[in-house]
Coordinates of N, CA, C and O in Angstrom, one line a residue:
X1 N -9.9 39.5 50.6 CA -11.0 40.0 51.5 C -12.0 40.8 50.6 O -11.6 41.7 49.9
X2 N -13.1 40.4 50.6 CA -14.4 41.3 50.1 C -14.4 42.5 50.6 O -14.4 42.7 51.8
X3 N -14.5 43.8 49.6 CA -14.7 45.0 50.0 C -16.5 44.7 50.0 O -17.0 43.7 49.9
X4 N -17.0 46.2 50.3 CA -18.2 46.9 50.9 C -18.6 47.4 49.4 O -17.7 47.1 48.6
X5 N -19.6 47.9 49.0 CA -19.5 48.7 48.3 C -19.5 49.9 48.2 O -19.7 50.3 47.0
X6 N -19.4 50.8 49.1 CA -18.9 52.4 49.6 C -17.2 51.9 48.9 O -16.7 52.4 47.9
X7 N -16.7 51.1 49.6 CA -15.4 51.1 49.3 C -14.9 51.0 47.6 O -14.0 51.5 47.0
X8 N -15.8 50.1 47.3 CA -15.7 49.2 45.8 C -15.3 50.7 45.1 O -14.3 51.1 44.4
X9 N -16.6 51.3 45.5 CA -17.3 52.8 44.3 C -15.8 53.4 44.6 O -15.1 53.3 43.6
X10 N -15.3 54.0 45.6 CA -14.3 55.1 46.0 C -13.1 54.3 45.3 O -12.6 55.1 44.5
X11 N -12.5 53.4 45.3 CA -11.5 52.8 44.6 C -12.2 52.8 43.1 O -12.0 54.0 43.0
X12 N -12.6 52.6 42.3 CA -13.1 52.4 41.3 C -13.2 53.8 40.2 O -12.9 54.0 39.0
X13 N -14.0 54.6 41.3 CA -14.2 56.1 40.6 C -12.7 57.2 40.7 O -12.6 58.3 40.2
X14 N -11.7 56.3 41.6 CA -10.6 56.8 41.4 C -10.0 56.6 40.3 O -9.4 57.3 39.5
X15 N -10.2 55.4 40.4 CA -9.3 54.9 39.1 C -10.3 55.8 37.6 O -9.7 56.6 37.0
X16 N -11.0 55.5 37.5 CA -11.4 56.2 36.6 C -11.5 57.7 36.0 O -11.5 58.2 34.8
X17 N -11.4 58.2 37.3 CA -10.9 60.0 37.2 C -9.2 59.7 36.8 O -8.8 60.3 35.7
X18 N -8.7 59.2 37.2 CA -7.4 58.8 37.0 C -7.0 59.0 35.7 O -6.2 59.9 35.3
X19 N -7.8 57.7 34.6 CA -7.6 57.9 33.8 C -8.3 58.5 32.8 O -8.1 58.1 31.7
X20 N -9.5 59.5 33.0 CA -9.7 60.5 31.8 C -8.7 61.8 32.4 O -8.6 62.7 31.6
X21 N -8.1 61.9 33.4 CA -7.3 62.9 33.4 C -6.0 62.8 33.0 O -5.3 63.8 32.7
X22 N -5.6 61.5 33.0 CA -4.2 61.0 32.3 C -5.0 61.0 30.5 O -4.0 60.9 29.7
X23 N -5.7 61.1 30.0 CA -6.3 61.3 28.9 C -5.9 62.4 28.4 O -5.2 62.6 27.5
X24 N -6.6 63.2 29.3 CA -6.4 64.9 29.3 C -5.4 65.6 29.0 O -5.3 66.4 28.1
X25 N -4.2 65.2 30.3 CA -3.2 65.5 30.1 C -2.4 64.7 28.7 O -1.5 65.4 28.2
X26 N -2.6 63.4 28.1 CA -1.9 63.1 27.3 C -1.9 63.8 26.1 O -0.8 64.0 25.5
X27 N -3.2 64.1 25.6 CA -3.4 64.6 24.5 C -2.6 65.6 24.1 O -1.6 65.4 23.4
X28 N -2.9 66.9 24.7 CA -1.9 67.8 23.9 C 0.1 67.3 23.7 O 0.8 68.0 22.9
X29 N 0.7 66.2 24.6 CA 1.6 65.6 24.3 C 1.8 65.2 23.2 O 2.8 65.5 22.6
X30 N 0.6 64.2 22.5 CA 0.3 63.5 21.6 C 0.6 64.4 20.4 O 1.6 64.1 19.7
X31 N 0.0 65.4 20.1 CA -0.2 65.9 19.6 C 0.7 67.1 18.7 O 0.7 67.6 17.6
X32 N 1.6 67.1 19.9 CA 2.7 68.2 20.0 C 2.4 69.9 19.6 O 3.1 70.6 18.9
X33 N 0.8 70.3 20.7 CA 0.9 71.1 20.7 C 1.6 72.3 20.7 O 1.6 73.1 19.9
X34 N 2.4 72.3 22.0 CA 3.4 73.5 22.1 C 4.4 73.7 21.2 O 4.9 74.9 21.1
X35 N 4.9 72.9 20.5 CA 5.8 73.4 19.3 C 5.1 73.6 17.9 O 5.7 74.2 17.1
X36 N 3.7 72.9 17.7 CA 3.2 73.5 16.7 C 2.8 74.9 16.5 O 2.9 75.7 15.6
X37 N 2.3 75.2 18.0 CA 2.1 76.5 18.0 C 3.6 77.4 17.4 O 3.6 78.2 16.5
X38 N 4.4 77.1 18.0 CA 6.1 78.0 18.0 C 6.3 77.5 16.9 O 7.1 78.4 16.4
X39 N 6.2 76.7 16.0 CA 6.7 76.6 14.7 C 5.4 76.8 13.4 O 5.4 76.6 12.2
X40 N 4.7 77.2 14.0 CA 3.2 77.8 13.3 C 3.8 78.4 11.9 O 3.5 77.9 10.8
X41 N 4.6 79.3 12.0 CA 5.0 79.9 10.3 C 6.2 79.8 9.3 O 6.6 80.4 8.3
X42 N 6.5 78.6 10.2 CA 8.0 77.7 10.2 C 7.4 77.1 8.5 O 6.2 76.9 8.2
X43 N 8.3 77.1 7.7 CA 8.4 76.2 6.3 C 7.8 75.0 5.9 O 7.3 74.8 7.0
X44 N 7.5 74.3 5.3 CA 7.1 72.9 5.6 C 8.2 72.4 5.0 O 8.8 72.8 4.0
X45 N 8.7 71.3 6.1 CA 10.1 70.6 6.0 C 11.0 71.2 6.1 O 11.9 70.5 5.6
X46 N 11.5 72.5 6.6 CA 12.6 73.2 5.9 C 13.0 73.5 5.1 O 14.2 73.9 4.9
X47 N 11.8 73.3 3.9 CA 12.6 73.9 2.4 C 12.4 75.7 2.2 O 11.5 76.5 2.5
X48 N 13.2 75.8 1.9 CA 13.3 77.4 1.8 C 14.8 77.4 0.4 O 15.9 76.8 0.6
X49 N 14.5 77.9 -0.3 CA 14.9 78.6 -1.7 C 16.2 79.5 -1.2 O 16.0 80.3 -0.3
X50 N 17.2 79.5 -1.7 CA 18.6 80.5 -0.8 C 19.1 81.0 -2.6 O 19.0 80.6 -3.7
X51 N 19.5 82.0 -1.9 CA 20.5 82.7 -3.1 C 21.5 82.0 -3.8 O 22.4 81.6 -3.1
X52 N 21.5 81.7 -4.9 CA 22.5 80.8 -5.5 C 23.5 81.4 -6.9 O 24.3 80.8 -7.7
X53 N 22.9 83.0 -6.9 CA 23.9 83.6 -8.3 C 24.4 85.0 -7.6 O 23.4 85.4 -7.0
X54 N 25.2 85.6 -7.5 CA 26.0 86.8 -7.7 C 25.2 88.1 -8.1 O 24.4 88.1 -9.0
X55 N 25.3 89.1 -7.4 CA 24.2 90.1 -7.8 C 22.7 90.4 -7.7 O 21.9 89.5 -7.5
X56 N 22.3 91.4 -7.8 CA 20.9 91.3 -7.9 C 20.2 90.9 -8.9 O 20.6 91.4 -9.9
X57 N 19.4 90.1 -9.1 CA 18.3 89.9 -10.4 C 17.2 89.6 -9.8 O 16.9 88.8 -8.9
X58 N 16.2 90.6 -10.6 CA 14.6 90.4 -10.2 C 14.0 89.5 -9.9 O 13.4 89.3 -8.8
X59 N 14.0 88.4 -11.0 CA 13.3 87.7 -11.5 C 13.7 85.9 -10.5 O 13.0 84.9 -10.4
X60 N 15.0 86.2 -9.9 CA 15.7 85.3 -9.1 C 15.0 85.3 -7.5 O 14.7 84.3 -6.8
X61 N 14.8 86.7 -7.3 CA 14.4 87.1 -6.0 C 13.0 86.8 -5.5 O 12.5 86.5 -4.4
X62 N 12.4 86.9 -7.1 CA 10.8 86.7 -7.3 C 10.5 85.3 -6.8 O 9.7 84.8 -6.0
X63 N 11.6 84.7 -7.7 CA 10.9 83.0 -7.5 C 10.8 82.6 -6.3 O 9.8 82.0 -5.8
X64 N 12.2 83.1 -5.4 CA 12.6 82.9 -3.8 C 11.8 83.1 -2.8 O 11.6 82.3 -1.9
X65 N 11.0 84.4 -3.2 CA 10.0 84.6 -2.6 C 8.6 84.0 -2.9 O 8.1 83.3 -1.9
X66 N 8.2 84.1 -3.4 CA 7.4 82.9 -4.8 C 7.3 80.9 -3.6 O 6.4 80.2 -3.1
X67 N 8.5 81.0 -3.8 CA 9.2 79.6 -3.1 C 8.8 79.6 -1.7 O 7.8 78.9 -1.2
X68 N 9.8 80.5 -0.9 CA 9.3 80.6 0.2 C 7.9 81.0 0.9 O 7.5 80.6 2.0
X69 N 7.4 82.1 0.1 CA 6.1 82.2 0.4 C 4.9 80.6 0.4 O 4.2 80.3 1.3
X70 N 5.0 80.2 -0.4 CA 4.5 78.5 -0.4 C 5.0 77.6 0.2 O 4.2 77.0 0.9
X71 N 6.3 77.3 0.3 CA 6.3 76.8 1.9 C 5.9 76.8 3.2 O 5.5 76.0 4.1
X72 N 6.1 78.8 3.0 CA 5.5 79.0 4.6 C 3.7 78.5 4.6 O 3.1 77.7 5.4
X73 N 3.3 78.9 3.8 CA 2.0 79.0 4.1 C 1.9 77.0 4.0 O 1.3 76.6 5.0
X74 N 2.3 75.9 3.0 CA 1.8 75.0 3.4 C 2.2 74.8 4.7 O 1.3 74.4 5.4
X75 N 3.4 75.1 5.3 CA 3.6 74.8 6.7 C 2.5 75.4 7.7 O 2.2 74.8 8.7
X76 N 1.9 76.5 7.4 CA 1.4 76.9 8.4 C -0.4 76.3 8.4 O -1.2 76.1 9.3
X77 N -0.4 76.1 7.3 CA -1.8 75.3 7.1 C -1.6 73.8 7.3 O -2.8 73.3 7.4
X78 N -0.5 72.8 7.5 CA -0.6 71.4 7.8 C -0.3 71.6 9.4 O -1.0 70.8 10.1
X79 N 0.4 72.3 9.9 CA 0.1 72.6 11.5 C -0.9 73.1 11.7 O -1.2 72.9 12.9
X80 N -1.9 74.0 11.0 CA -3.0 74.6 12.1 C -4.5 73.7 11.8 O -5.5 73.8 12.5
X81 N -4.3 72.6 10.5 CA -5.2 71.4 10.6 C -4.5 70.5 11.4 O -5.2 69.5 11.6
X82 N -3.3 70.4 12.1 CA -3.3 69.3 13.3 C -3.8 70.3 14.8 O -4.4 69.9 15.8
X83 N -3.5 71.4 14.5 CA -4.1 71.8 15.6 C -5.6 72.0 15.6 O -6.2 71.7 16.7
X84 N -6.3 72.4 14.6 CA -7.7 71.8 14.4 C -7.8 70.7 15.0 O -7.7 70.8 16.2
X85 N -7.9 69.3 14.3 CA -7.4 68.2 14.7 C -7.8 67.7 16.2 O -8.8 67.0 16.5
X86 N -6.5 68.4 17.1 CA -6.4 68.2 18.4 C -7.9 69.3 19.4 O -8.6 69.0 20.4
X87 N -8.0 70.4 18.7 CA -8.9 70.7 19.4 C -10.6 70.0 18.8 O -11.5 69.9 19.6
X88 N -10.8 69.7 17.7 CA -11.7 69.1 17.8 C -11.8 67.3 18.4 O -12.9 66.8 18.6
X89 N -11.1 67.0 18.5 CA -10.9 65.5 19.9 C -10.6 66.4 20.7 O -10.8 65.4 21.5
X90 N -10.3 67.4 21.5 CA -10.9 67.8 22.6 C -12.2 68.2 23.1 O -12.7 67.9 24.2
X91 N -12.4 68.6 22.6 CA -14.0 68.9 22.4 C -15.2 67.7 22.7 O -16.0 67.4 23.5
X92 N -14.8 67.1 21.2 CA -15.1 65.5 21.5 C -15.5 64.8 22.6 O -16.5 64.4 23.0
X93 N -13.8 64.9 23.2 CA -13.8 64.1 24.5 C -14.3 64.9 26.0 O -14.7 64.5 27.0
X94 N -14.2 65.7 25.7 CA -15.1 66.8 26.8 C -16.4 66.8 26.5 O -17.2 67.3 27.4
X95 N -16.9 66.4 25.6 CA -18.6 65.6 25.2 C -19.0 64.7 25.7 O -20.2 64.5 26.0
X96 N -17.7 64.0 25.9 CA -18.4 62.0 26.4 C -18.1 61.9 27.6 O -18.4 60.8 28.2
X97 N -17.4 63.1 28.3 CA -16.9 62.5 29.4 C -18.1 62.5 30.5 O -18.0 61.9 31.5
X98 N -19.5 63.4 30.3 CA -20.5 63.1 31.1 C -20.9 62.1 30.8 O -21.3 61.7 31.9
X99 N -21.1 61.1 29.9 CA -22.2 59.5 29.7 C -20.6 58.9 29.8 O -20.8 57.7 30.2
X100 N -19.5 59.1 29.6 CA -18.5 58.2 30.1 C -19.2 57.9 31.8 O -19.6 56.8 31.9
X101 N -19.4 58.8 33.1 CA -19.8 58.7 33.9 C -21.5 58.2 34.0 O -21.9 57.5 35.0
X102 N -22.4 58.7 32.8 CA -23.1 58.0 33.6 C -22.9 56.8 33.4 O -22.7 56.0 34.4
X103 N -22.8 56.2 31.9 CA -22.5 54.4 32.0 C -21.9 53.7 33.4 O -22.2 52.6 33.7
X104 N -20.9 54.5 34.1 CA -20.3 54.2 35.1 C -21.1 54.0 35.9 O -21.3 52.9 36.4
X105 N -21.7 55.3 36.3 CA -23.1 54.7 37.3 C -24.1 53.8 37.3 O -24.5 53.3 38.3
X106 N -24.4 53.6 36.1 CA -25.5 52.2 35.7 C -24.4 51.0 36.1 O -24.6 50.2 37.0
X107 N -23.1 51.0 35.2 CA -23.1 49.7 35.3 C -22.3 49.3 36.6 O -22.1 48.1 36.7
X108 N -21.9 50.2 37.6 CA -21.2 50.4 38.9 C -22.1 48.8 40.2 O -21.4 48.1 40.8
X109 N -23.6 48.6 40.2 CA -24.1 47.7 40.5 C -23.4 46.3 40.0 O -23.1 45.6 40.9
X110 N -23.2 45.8 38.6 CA -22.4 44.9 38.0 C -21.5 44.7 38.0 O -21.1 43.5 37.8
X111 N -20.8 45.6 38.2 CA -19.3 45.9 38.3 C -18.8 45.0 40.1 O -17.8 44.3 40.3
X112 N -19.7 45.4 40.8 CA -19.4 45.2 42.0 C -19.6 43.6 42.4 O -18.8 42.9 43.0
X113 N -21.0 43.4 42.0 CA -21.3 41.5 41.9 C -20.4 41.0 40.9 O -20.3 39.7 40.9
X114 N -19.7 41.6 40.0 CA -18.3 40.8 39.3 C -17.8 40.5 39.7 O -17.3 39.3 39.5
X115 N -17.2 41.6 40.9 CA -16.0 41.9 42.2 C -15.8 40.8 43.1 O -14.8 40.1 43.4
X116 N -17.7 40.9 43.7 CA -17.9 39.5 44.4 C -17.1 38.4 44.1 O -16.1 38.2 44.8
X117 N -17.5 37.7 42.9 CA -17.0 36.2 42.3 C -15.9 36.2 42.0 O -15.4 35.1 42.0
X118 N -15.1 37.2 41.8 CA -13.8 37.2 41.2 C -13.0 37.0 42.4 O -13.3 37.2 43.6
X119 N -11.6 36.3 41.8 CA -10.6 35.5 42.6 C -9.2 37.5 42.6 O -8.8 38.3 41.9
X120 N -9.4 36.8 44.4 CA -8.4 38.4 44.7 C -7.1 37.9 43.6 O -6.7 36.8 43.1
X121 N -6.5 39.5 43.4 CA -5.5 39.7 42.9 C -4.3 38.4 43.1 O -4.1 37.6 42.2
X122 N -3.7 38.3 44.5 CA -3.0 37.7 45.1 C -3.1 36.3 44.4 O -2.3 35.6 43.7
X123 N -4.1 36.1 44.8 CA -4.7 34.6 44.4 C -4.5 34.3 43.2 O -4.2 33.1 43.1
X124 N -4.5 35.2 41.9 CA -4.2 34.8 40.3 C -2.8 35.0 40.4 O -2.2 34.7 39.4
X125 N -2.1 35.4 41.2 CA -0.9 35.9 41.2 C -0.2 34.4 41.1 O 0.2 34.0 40.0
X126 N -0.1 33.5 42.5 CA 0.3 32.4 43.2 C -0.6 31.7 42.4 O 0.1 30.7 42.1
X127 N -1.7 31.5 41.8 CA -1.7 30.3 40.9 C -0.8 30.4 39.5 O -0.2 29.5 38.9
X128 N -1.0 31.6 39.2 CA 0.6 31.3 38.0 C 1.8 31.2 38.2 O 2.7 31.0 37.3
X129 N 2.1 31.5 39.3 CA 3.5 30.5 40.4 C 3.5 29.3 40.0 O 4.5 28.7 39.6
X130 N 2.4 28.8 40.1 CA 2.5 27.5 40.3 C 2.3 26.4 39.3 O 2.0 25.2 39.5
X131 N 2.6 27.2 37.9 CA 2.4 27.0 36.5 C 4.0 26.7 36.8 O 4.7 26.3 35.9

């Protein structure tokens, strides 16, 4: 059955909000924001330097710290360039998502006389049945 085009637009711009907000929401998944944040001054890789001689010595404690101080910090600089990263593609995509819509509106006229010609769902369904 041939839709209207009131109907075409309302099914159509659904689907479309649909998915820049499955966008939306995917990204920070992607990304794994929430644990970058919580592991923000975490080590990189878990290397961390541990006591390995008996007693105090200066020069043992220095390196340790030496050690671990450089870990932490590359860790916390390769997580806060993915979190850069993620907020600059957000940004991004909060840029395009107005001319994502207008294109929609221009080409929404085309879209519809495609609709026209095109064979319903159903219909491609049951002919590859019949393959």
């Amino acid at each position: 059955m041939k839709k209207n085009f009131f109907s075409f637009f309302l099914e159509t711009s659904k689907e479309l909000s649909i998915a820049l907000i499955n966008l939306i929401i995917f990204l920070p998944y992607f990304f794994s924001v929430s644990k970058l944040i919580k592991t923000l001054f975490y080590p990189w890789k878990n290397l961390v330097a541990k006591k390995n001689r008996k007693g105090f010595q200066l020069d043992e404690w220095l390196n340790r710290l030496a050690f671990n101080l450089i870990s932490r910090s590359i860790g916390f600089f390769m997580r806060l360039s993915l979190l850069f990263s993620y907020f600059i593609l957000q940004i991004f995509f909060i840029i395009i998502i107005p001319f994502i819509f207008i294109i929609y509106f221009i080409s929404l006229p085309f879209l519809y006389l495609k609709s026209l010609f095109e064979q319903p769902h159903e219909q491609k369904i049951e002919k590859i049945k019949k393959w």
